[in-house]
Amino acid sequence: MNEKILVLDFGGQYNQLIARRVREQKVYAEIKPYNKISCEDIKNAGYKGVIFTGGPNSVYDESSPHFDPEILNLGIPILGICYGAQLLAFMAGGKVQSAADRSEYGNTVLYVNDSPLFEGVPKKSDSFMSHTDYVSEVPQGFTVIATTDNCPAAAFSCDGKALYGVQFHPEVTHTEYGKIILKNFLYNVCKCSGNWKMEDFIEKTAEKYREELKGKKVLLALSGGVDSSVAAALLYKAVGDNLICVFVDHGLLRKDEGDFVENTFKGKFGMNLIRVNAQDRFLRKLKGVTEPEEKRKIIGEEFIRVFEDEAKKLGKIDVLAQGTIYPDVIESGKGDSAVIKSHHNVGGLPDVISFESIAEPLCDLFKDEVREVGVKLGLPNELVYRQPFPGPGLAVRVIGEITKSKLDILKEADAIFREEIDRSPEKIETNQYFAVLTDSFSVGVKGDARAYGYVLALRAVTTDDFMTAQWTRIPYETLERASNRITGEITEITRVVYDITSKPPATVEWE
C-alpha cells in the first residue's frame, strides 16, 4: 500500500498546490475538507502525516473552521500552514490575535533555528507571507523555530509530538526553500520512503479495472481532450476490446483534429472506436444563434443526445467511463464516483441509459500527473500536451452565427497561426494561442482589386493557472509571417489584428 499524506482543507486557495508539492516528492497526498472527515477516520486511515491548509478566517472567530483537538494526540505528525498553523497553536492552548501592524504580505525575510523541519535551509532566506492574524504566544511545550521582523512565531514546533506550524507558505515558489521544508516534513518527520510512482499507479489501476470490469462492456465518450484520451488508453490496457469509445465529431474541432483522434486511437492503438460525424446535425441546431451562452447550451445538450443515440445502438452497456480528474472531484465537493459531473465529456447522464457503475480511472490525479500517465502509455505528445480547448470548440471562436463556411475559414487561419508559432526561430513561451473569426468586415486590396472581407483576431496568453493571464509578447516577425500567410492564402480575410488584452479585464476566450 502506498504511503499517504492527508491535506486537511480549511478553505485555503493553495490546497491543491500543497497536494501537488507532496506528490512531487513521490509521496501520495489526498485532500479532504475539514468537515468531511472525522478524527477517528484519520486515525484509521493510516496516514503518515497531516497538513492543515491555510484559510481566509480567524481562528478566534467561533464561526470559523475548527477541528477536533484530539487530532493532536493521535501520534500522527502534523504541519500547519498559515491559518493551519494558527489553528494548531489555538487548539494546543496558544494565543492568536489580529496582526494589525504585524500583518505581512508578499516576500518576507525568514530567520530559522535548528530543526528537523529546516535541515538544509539557510539561517536567512525569502519566504512568502499572507496573513492578518498571527500566533502571539505559542502553546506550552512548543518552541519558536523561525521568526521574521514582524512575526515573532513564523514557525514553531513540539518535536516530541511531531507537531509543526509555519506562518508562511512553503508550497509557493516565492518561498525560496519551500520544497526542501516540505520534503523535510515528509522524510525527516513523517518518515516517508517515497514509494508513489506513476508506473505503479498505471499497473495497479489497470489490474484493478481488469478484475472489476472482467466480462463487462465499458462505454467512454472520447472528446480528444487530454483527460478522456488518457482515460481511454488506461482502460484499454485494462479491458481491451470491451472498451467502446464514442467520438462525437461535431465539426467544431480544429483543422484535421477529428482525423488525428481517429487515427491515434483506432489506427495506432486498434481501439474499438465509433466516430460519429455529426457536423450537419449540430449546424442545424445552431442556425441563426448568435448569443454565446445559447451556443454553449445547445452544443452541450446536442452532445448528450448524439451520445445517447449511439449508446442505444450498442445494446446493454454495463459501465460508463469518464475522464474525471482530482480537481474535478474536489471542486464538485463530491467524493462518490457514481456522481456524474456536468462539466465532463458526457455533459450529464442521459436518463434513458442505465449503467451498473461508473469508472473514473484518473480521479486521483492532477492534470500534470494525467499527462505523465499519457506519455507512459504511449500517447503522442501532440495530444498529451495539447493546449486547452473549449468544450464548445470553435463555436466560441466564431463571433455571431456559425456556418460551415465560417468554420472552414477559421480552421485554415487557426492552423496557419499555430504552424507559424511552432516554426518560430525564437522559443515562444505561451500557454494558449488561437484565431478568432470576428463578425466585423474590413476593406482591403488583393491584387489590383478592392476586397471586402473578415477581420481575423489572433490571441495568445501566458499563464500559470488561467485564473489570470498576460497577453504573450510574440515576436513581430512571427506575427508578420502569420498575417501575410492568412491574408494571402485565405481570400475571405482582408485584415488580421492581434489581441493585447490581459485577463482581467478580458477573458482568454472571446465568447
Coordinates of C-alpha atoms in Angstrom, one line a residue:
M1 CA 0.0 0.0 0.0
N2 CA 1.3 3.5 -0.9
E3 CA 2.1 5.8 1.9
K4 CA -0.2 8.8 2.0
I5 CA -0.5 12.2 3.5
L6 CA -3.8 13.9 4.3
V7 CA -4.2 17.6 3.3
L8 CA -6.9 18.8 5.6
D9 CA -8.5 21.7 3.8
F10 CA -9.8 24.7 5.8
G11 CA -10.7 26.8 2.7
G12 CA -7.2 27.8 1.6
Q13 CA -6.6 28.8 -2.0
Y14 CA -3.5 26.6 -2.2
N15 CA -4.9 23.3 -1.1
Q16 CA -4.3 21.6 -4.5
L17 CA -0.9 23.1 -4.8
I18 CA 0.1 21.6 -1.4
A19 CA -1.0 18.2 -2.5
R20 CA 0.9 18.5 -5.8
R21 CA 4.0 19.6 -3.9
V22 CA 3.7 16.5 -1.7
R23 CA 3.3 14.2 -4.7
E24 CA 6.3 15.8 -6.4
Q25 CA 8.3 14.3 -3.5
K26 CA 7.0 10.8 -4.5
V27 CA 4.5 10.7 -1.6
Y28 CA 0.8 10.3 -2.3
A29 CA -1.4 13.1 -1.0
E30 CA -5.2 13.4 -0.9
I31 CA -7.4 16.4 0.0
K32 CA -10.3 16.2 2.4
P33 CA -12.5 19.1 3.6
Y34 CA -12.1 19.6 7.3
N35 CA -15.9 18.9 7.8
K36 CA -16.0 15.7 5.7
I37 CA -13.6 13.6 7.8
S38 CA -13.6 12.7 11.5
C39 CA -10.6 12.3 13.8
E40 CA -11.5 8.6 14.1
D41 CA -11.4 8.3 10.3
I42 CA -8.0 9.9 10.2
K43 CA -6.7 7.6 12.9
N44 CA -7.9 4.5 11.0
A45 CA -6.8 5.6 7.5
G46 CA -3.1 5.0 8.1
Y47 CA -1.9 8.5 7.1
K48 CA 1.8 9.1 7.6
G49 CA 1.1 12.7 8.3
V50 CA -1.4 15.5 8.1
I51 CA -1.1 19.0 6.6
F52 CA -3.5 21.8 7.7
T53 CA -4.1 24.2 4.9
G54 CA -4.4 28.0 5.0
G55 CA -7.8 29.7 5.0
P56 CA -9.4 33.1 5.0
N57 CA -10.9 33.1 8.5
S58 CA -9.7 34.0 12.0
V59 CA -9.4 31.0 14.4
Y60 CA -10.7 33.0 17.3
D61 CA -14.0 33.6 15.4
E62 CA -16.4 31.0 16.7
S63 CA -17.9 30.6 13.2
S64 CA -14.5 29.8 11.6
P65 CA -13.4 26.3 10.6
H66 CA -12.2 24.2 13.5
F67 CA -11.3 20.6 14.2
D68 CA -11.3 18.1 17.0
P69 CA -8.3 18.9 19.2
E70 CA -7.9 15.1 19.7
I71 CA -6.1 15.0 16.4
L72 CA -3.0 16.4 18.2
N73 CA -2.9 13.3 20.4
L74 CA -3.1 10.7 17.6
G75 CA 0.7 10.4 17.3
I76 CA 0.4 11.4 13.6
P77 CA 2.8 14.2 12.5
I78 CA 1.1 17.5 11.7
L79 CA 2.2 20.5 9.7
G80 CA 0.0 23.6 9.9
I81 CA 0.4 26.2 7.2
C82 CA -0.8 29.9 7.7
Y83 CA -4.4 29.5 9.1
G84 CA -3.5 25.9 9.7
A85 CA -0.5 27.0 11.9
Q86 CA -2.7 29.4 13.8
L87 CA -5.4 26.7 14.3
L88 CA -2.7 24.2 15.5
A89 CA -1.5 26.8 18.1
F90 CA -5.1 27.7 19.1
M91 CA -6.1 24.0 19.6
A92 CA -2.9 23.4 21.7
G93 CA -3.6 26.3 24.0
G94 CA -1.6 29.1 22.4
K95 CA -2.8 32.6 21.6
V96 CA -3.7 34.0 18.2
Q97 CA -4.6 37.7 17.6
S98 CA -5.1 40.2 14.9
A99 CA -1.8 41.2 13.3
A100 CA -2.7 44.9 13.0
D101 CA 0.8 46.4 12.3
R102 CA 2.3 42.9 12.2
S103 CA 0.4 41.8 9.1
E104 CA 2.7 40.6 6.3
Y105 CA 2.0 40.2 2.6
G106 CA 4.4 39.0 -0.1
N107 CA 8.1 38.2 0.1
T108 CA 9.4 38.4 3.7
V109 CA 12.9 37.5 5.1
L110 CA 12.7 34.4 7.3
Y111 CA 15.2 33.6 10.1
V112 CA 15.3 29.9 11.1
N113 CA 16.7 28.0 14.0
D114 CA 17.9 24.4 14.0
S115 CA 15.0 22.0 13.5
P116 CA 14.3 18.8 11.6
L117 CA 11.9 20.9 9.5
F118 CA 14.7 23.3 8.4
E119 CA 17.5 20.8 7.6
G120 CA 19.5 22.3 4.7
V121 CA 17.7 25.6 4.9
P122 CA 20.0 28.7 5.4
K123 CA 19.6 30.8 8.5
K124 CA 18.2 33.6 6.4
S125 CA 16.1 33.2 3.3
D126 CA 13.0 34.6 1.5
S127 CA 9.5 33.3 2.4
F128 CA 6.0 34.2 1.2
M129 CA 3.6 35.6 3.8
S130 CA -0.1 36.4 3.6
H131 CA -1.7 36.9 6.9
T132 CA -3.7 39.3 9.0
D133 CA -3.6 37.3 12.2
Y134 CA -0.5 35.8 13.9
V135 CA 0.5 33.5 16.8
S136 CA 1.3 35.9 19.6
E137 CA 2.1 33.1 22.1
V138 CA 3.0 29.6 21.3
P139 CA 1.4 26.8 23.4
Q140 CA 3.1 25.3 26.4
G141 CA 5.7 22.7 25.3
F142 CA 6.2 24.3 21.9
T143 CA 9.3 26.2 20.7
V144 CA 9.7 29.0 18.2
I145 CA 11.9 27.8 15.4
A146 CA 11.6 30.7 13.0
T147 CA 10.9 34.5 13.0
T148 CA 10.6 37.4 10.7
D149 CA 11.0 41.1 11.5
N150 CA 7.3 41.4 12.2
C151 CA 6.3 37.9 13.2
P152 CA 7.6 36.5 16.5
A153 CA 6.5 33.0 15.7
A154 CA 6.9 32.5 12.0
A155 CA 7.4 28.8 12.7
F156 CA 7.0 26.7 15.9
S157 CA 7.2 23.1 16.9
C158 CA 6.6 20.5 19.5
D159 CA 9.2 18.0 18.4
G160 CA 8.2 15.3 20.9
K161 CA 4.7 15.1 19.3
A162 CA 5.9 15.9 15.8
L163 CA 3.7 19.0 15.6
Y164 CA 4.9 21.9 13.4
G165 CA 3.4 25.2 12.3
V166 CA 4.6 27.7 9.7
Q167 CA 3.0 31.1 9.2
F168 CA 4.5 31.4 5.7
H169 CA 3.6 29.3 2.6
P170 CA 6.2 26.7 1.8
E171 CA 4.2 25.4 -1.1
V172 CA 4.6 28.5 -3.3
T173 CA 7.6 29.2 -5.5
H174 CA 8.2 32.6 -3.8
T175 CA 9.3 30.7 -0.6
E176 CA 13.0 30.1 -1.5
Y177 CA 13.4 26.8 0.3
G178 CA 9.8 25.8 0.5
K179 CA 10.2 22.5 -1.4
I180 CA 13.1 21.5 1.0
I181 CA 10.9 22.3 4.0
L182 CA 8.1 20.2 2.8
K183 CA 10.5 17.4 1.9
N184 CA 11.9 17.6 5.4
F185 CA 8.4 17.2 6.9
L186 CA 7.7 14.2 4.7
Y187 CA 11.0 12.4 5.2
N188 CA 12.5 13.7 8.4
V189 CA 9.3 14.0 10.4
C190 CA 6.8 11.6 8.8
K191 CA 9.5 9.0 7.9
C192 CA 8.1 8.5 4.4
S193 CA 10.1 6.4 2.0
G194 CA 8.7 7.9 -1.3
N195 CA 7.0 5.0 -3.0
W196 CA 4.5 7.0 -5.0
K197 CA 5.5 6.2 -8.6
M198 CA 3.4 6.7 -11.8
E199 CA 4.4 3.3 -13.2
D200 CA 3.0 1.7 -10.1
F201 CA -0.2 3.7 -10.4
I202 CA -0.7 2.6 -14.0
E203 CA -0.1 -1.1 -13.3
K204 CA -2.3 -1.1 -10.1
T205 CA -5.1 0.8 -11.8
A206 CA -5.1 -1.5 -14.8
E207 CA -5.1 -4.5 -12.6
K208 CA -7.9 -3.1 -10.5
Y209 CA -10.2 -2.5 -13.5
R210 CA -9.1 -5.7 -15.2
E211 CA -10.6 -7.6 -12.2
E212 CA -13.6 -5.3 -11.6
L213 CA -14.7 -5.0 -15.2
K214 CA -14.0 -8.5 -16.3
G215 CA -16.5 -9.5 -19.0
K216 CA -18.3 -6.1 -18.9
K217 CA -18.9 -3.6 -21.7
V218 CA -17.4 -0.2 -20.9
L219 CA -18.5 3.0 -22.8
L220 CA -16.4 6.1 -22.9
A221 CA -17.3 9.5 -24.5
L222 CA -14.0 10.4 -26.2
S223 CA -13.6 14.1 -26.9
G224 CA -9.9 14.0 -27.9
G225 CA -9.0 16.1 -24.9
V226 CA -6.2 15.1 -22.5
D227 CA -8.4 13.6 -19.8
S228 CA -10.7 11.5 -21.8
S229 CA -7.8 10.4 -24.1
V230 CA -5.6 9.2 -21.2
A231 CA -8.6 7.5 -19.5
A232 CA -9.3 5.7 -22.8
A233 CA -5.7 4.5 -23.1
L234 CA -5.6 3.3 -19.4
L235 CA -8.9 1.5 -19.6
Y236 CA -7.9 -0.1 -22.9
K237 CA -4.8 -1.5 -21.2
A238 CA -7.2 -3.0 -18.6
V239 CA -10.1 -4.3 -20.6
G240 CA -9.1 -4.2 -24.2
D241 CA -11.9 -4.6 -26.8
N242 CA -14.5 -4.5 -24.1
L243 CA -13.9 -0.7 -24.1
I244 CA -16.1 1.1 -26.6
C245 CA -15.1 4.7 -27.3
V246 CA -17.7 7.0 -28.9
F247 CA -16.1 10.1 -30.5
V248 CA -18.7 12.7 -31.3
D249 CA -17.2 14.9 -34.0
H250 CA -19.5 18.0 -34.0
G251 CA -17.5 19.7 -36.7
L252 CA -16.3 22.3 -34.3
L253 CA -12.8 20.9 -33.8
R254 CA -9.6 22.4 -35.3
K255 CA -8.3 21.5 -38.7
D256 CA -7.8 17.8 -39.2
E257 CA -8.3 17.2 -35.4
G258 CA -11.1 14.6 -35.9
D259 CA -8.9 12.6 -38.2
F260 CA -6.0 12.8 -35.7
V261 CA -8.1 11.5 -32.9
E262 CA -9.4 8.6 -35.0
N263 CA -6.0 7.7 -36.4
T264 CA -4.5 7.7 -32.9
F265 CA -7.0 5.5 -31.1
K266 CA -8.3 3.4 -34.0
G267 CA -5.2 3.2 -36.1
K268 CA -2.3 3.2 -33.6
F269 CA -3.9 1.5 -30.6
G270 CA -6.5 -0.5 -32.5
M271 CA -9.3 0.5 -30.1
N272 CA -13.0 -0.1 -30.7
L273 CA -13.8 3.5 -31.6
I274 CA -17.0 4.8 -33.1
R275 CA -16.7 8.2 -34.8
V276 CA -19.9 10.0 -35.2
N277 CA -19.7 12.7 -37.9
A278 CA -22.4 15.0 -36.6
Q279 CA -21.4 18.4 -38.1
D280 CA -24.6 18.8 -40.1
R281 CA -26.8 17.9 -37.1
F282 CA -25.0 20.5 -34.9
L283 CA -25.1 23.2 -37.5
R284 CA -28.8 22.8 -38.0
K285 CA -29.3 23.3 -34.2
L286 CA -27.0 26.3 -34.2
K287 CA -28.6 28.0 -37.3
G288 CA -29.4 31.6 -36.5
V289 CA -28.0 31.5 -33.0
T290 CA -25.6 34.3 -32.1
E291 CA -25.7 34.5 -28.3
P292 CA -22.6 32.8 -26.8
E293 CA -24.3 31.1 -23.8
E294 CA -27.1 29.8 -26.0
K295 CA -24.5 28.3 -28.3
R296 CA -22.9 26.5 -25.4
K297 CA -26.2 25.2 -24.1
I298 CA -27.2 23.9 -27.5
I299 CA -23.9 22.2 -28.1
G300 CA -23.9 20.6 -24.6
E301 CA -27.4 19.3 -25.0
E302 CA -26.9 18.0 -28.5
F303 CA -23.8 16.2 -27.5
I304 CA -25.8 14.3 -24.9
R305 CA -28.4 13.4 -27.5
V306 CA -25.9 12.2 -30.1
F307 CA -24.1 10.1 -27.4
E308 CA -27.4 8.8 -26.2
D309 CA -28.4 7.7 -29.8
E310 CA -25.2 5.9 -30.3
A311 CA -25.3 4.2 -26.9
K312 CA -28.8 2.8 -27.7
K313 CA -27.4 1.1 -30.8
L314 CA -24.8 -0.7 -28.8
G315 CA -27.3 -2.6 -26.6
K316 CA -26.7 -3.2 -22.9
I317 CA -23.7 -1.3 -21.6
D318 CA -22.5 -2.2 -18.1
V319 CA -20.2 0.6 -17.2
L320 CA -19.8 4.3 -18.1
A321 CA -16.2 5.6 -18.1
Q322 CA -15.3 9.2 -17.6
G323 CA -12.1 11.3 -17.6
T324 CA -12.8 12.8 -14.2
I325 CA -9.6 14.1 -12.6
Y326 CA -8.8 15.0 -8.9
P327 CA -9.5 18.8 -9.1
D328 CA -13.0 18.0 -10.6
V329 CA -13.7 15.8 -7.6
I330 CA -12.6 18.5 -5.1
E331 CA -14.4 21.4 -6.9
S332 CA -17.6 19.5 -7.1
G333 CA -17.5 18.7 -3.4
K334 CA -18.3 15.1 -4.0
G335 CA -16.2 12.0 -3.4
D336 CA -18.7 9.5 -4.7
S337 CA -17.5 8.1 -8.0
A338 CA -21.1 7.4 -9.1
V339 CA -21.9 11.1 -9.4
I340 CA -21.7 12.4 -13.0
K341 CA -20.1 15.8 -13.2
S342 CA -21.9 18.1 -15.6
H343 CA -18.6 19.6 -16.8
H344 CA -17.4 16.3 -18.2
N345 CA -17.5 14.7 -21.7
V346 CA -21.0 13.3 -21.4
G347 CA -22.3 16.6 -20.0
G348 CA -24.8 14.8 -17.9
L349 CA -26.1 11.2 -17.7
P350 CA -28.9 10.6 -20.1
D351 CA -32.0 9.4 -18.2
V352 CA -32.8 6.6 -20.6
I353 CA -29.5 4.8 -20.4
S354 CA -28.7 2.8 -17.3
F355 CA -25.3 1.7 -16.1
E356 CA -24.3 -0.6 -13.3
S357 CA -21.4 1.6 -12.3
I358 CA -19.1 4.5 -13.2
A359 CA -15.4 4.0 -13.9
E360 CA -13.1 7.1 -13.3
P361 CA -9.5 5.8 -13.5
L362 CA -7.9 9.2 -13.2
C363 CA -9.9 10.6 -10.3
D364 CA -6.9 10.5 -8.0
L365 CA -4.6 12.5 -10.4
F366 CA -3.9 16.1 -11.1
K367 CA -3.5 17.4 -14.7
D368 CA 0.2 17.2 -14.8
E369 CA 0.1 13.6 -13.5
V370 CA -2.5 12.8 -16.1
R371 CA -0.1 14.0 -18.8
E372 CA 2.6 11.8 -17.3
V373 CA 0.4 8.8 -17.5
G374 CA -0.5 9.6 -21.1
V375 CA 3.2 9.7 -22.1
K376 CA 4.0 6.5 -20.3
L377 CA 1.0 4.8 -22.1
G378 CA 2.4 5.9 -25.5
L379 CA 0.0 8.6 -26.4
P380 CA 1.5 11.2 -28.9
N381 CA 2.9 14.4 -27.4
E382 CA 0.6 16.5 -29.7
L383 CA -2.4 15.0 -27.8
V384 CA -0.9 14.8 -24.3
Y385 CA 0.4 18.3 -24.3
R386 CA -2.3 19.9 -26.4
Q387 CA -3.2 23.4 -25.3
P388 CA -6.6 23.9 -23.6
F389 CA -9.6 23.8 -26.0
P390 CA -13.1 24.9 -25.0
G391 CA -15.8 22.3 -24.8
P392 CA -18.0 24.1 -27.4
G393 CA -14.9 24.1 -29.7
L394 CA -14.7 26.7 -32.4
A395 CA -18.3 27.7 -31.8
V396 CA -17.0 30.3 -29.3
R397 CA -14.3 31.5 -31.7
V398 CA -16.7 32.3 -34.5
I399 CA -18.4 35.5 -33.4
G400 CA -22.0 35.6 -34.4
E401 CA -23.9 32.9 -36.3
I402 CA -22.0 29.7 -37.0
T403 CA -21.9 28.4 -40.6
K404 CA -19.8 25.8 -42.4
S405 CA -18.1 28.4 -44.5
K406 CA -17.1 30.4 -41.4
L407 CA -15.8 27.3 -39.7
D408 CA -13.7 26.4 -42.8
I409 CA -12.2 29.9 -42.9
L410 CA -11.4 29.8 -39.2
K411 CA -9.9 26.3 -39.3
E412 CA -7.5 27.3 -42.1
A413 CA -6.5 30.6 -40.3
D414 CA -6.0 28.9 -37.0
A415 CA -3.9 26.2 -38.5
I416 CA -1.6 28.8 -40.1
F417 CA -1.2 30.7 -36.9
R418 CA -0.3 27.6 -35.0
E419 CA 2.2 26.5 -37.7
E420 CA 4.0 29.8 -37.5
I421 CA 4.2 29.7 -33.7
D422 CA 5.7 26.3 -34.0
R423 CA 8.1 27.4 -36.7
S424 CA 9.3 30.5 -35.0
P425 CA 13.1 30.5 -34.7
E426 CA 12.6 32.1 -31.2
K427 CA 11.2 30.0 -28.4
I428 CA 7.8 31.5 -27.7
E429 CA 6.6 30.9 -24.1
T430 CA 2.8 30.8 -24.4
N431 CA 0.2 28.6 -22.9
Q432 CA -2.7 29.0 -25.3
Y433 CA -2.9 30.6 -28.8
F434 CA -5.6 30.6 -31.4
A435 CA -7.5 32.6 -34.0
V436 CA -10.9 34.2 -33.7
L437 CA -13.2 35.0 -36.7
T438 CA -14.9 38.2 -35.8
D439 CA -18.2 39.4 -37.2
S440 CA -16.5 42.6 -38.5
F441 CA -15.6 43.3 -42.1
S442 CA -12.8 45.5 -43.5
V443 CA -11.9 46.8 -46.9
G444 CA -8.7 45.6 -48.4
V445 CA -6.7 45.3 -51.6
K446 CA -5.9 41.9 -53.1
G447 CA -4.0 42.1 -56.4
D448 CA -5.2 45.2 -58.1
A449 CA -8.8 44.9 -56.9
R450 CA -10.7 46.1 -53.9
A451 CA -11.6 43.4 -51.4
Y452 CA -14.0 43.3 -48.6
G453 CA -13.6 40.5 -46.1
Y454 CA -13.5 39.3 -42.5
V455 CA -11.3 40.7 -39.7
L456 CA -9.4 37.9 -38.0
A457 CA -8.1 38.3 -34.5
L458 CA -5.1 36.4 -33.2
R459 CA -4.9 35.6 -29.4
A460 CA -2.0 34.2 -27.3
V461 CA -1.7 34.2 -23.5
T462 CA 0.8 33.2 -20.9
T463 CA -0.4 32.0 -17.5
D464 CA 0.2 29.6 -14.6
D465 CA -3.4 28.8 -13.7
F466 CA -5.7 30.5 -16.3
M467 CA -7.3 32.5 -13.4
T468 CA -5.2 35.4 -14.6
A469 CA -3.3 35.7 -17.9
Q470 CA -0.9 38.0 -19.7
W471 CA -1.0 38.5 -23.4
T472 CA 2.0 36.9 -25.0
R473 CA 4.8 39.1 -26.5
I474 CA 5.1 37.2 -29.8
P475 CA 7.9 38.4 -32.0
Y476 CA 6.7 40.9 -34.7
E477 CA 8.4 38.7 -37.3
T478 CA 6.3 35.7 -36.4
L479 CA 3.1 37.8 -36.3
E480 CA 4.0 39.2 -39.7
R481 CA 4.5 35.8 -41.3
A482 CA 1.2 34.6 -39.9
S483 CA -0.6 37.7 -41.1
N484 CA 0.9 37.5 -44.6
R485 CA 0.0 33.9 -45.0
I486 CA -3.5 34.2 -43.6
T487 CA -4.4 37.2 -45.9
G488 CA -2.5 35.6 -48.8
E489 CA -3.9 32.1 -48.6
I490 CA -7.5 32.8 -47.4
T491 CA -9.4 35.1 -49.8
E492 CA -12.2 35.8 -47.3
I493 CA -9.9 37.5 -44.8
T494 CA -8.6 41.1 -45.5
R495 CA -7.3 42.1 -42.1
V496 CA -5.5 40.5 -39.2
V497 CA -5.3 42.0 -35.7
Y498 CA -3.5 40.9 -32.5
D499 CA -5.3 40.9 -29.2
I500 CA -3.1 42.6 -26.5
T501 CA -5.6 42.4 -23.6
S502 CA -4.7 40.5 -20.5
K503 CA -7.1 38.7 -18.1
P504 CA -8.5 40.6 -16.4
P505 CA -10.1 42.7 -17.8
A506 CA -10.7 40.3 -20.7
T507 CA -11.2 36.6 -20.6
V508 CA -9.0 34.2 -22.5
E509 CA -11.7 33.3 -25.0
W510 CA -13.7 35.9 -26.8
E511 CA -17.0 34.3 -26.1

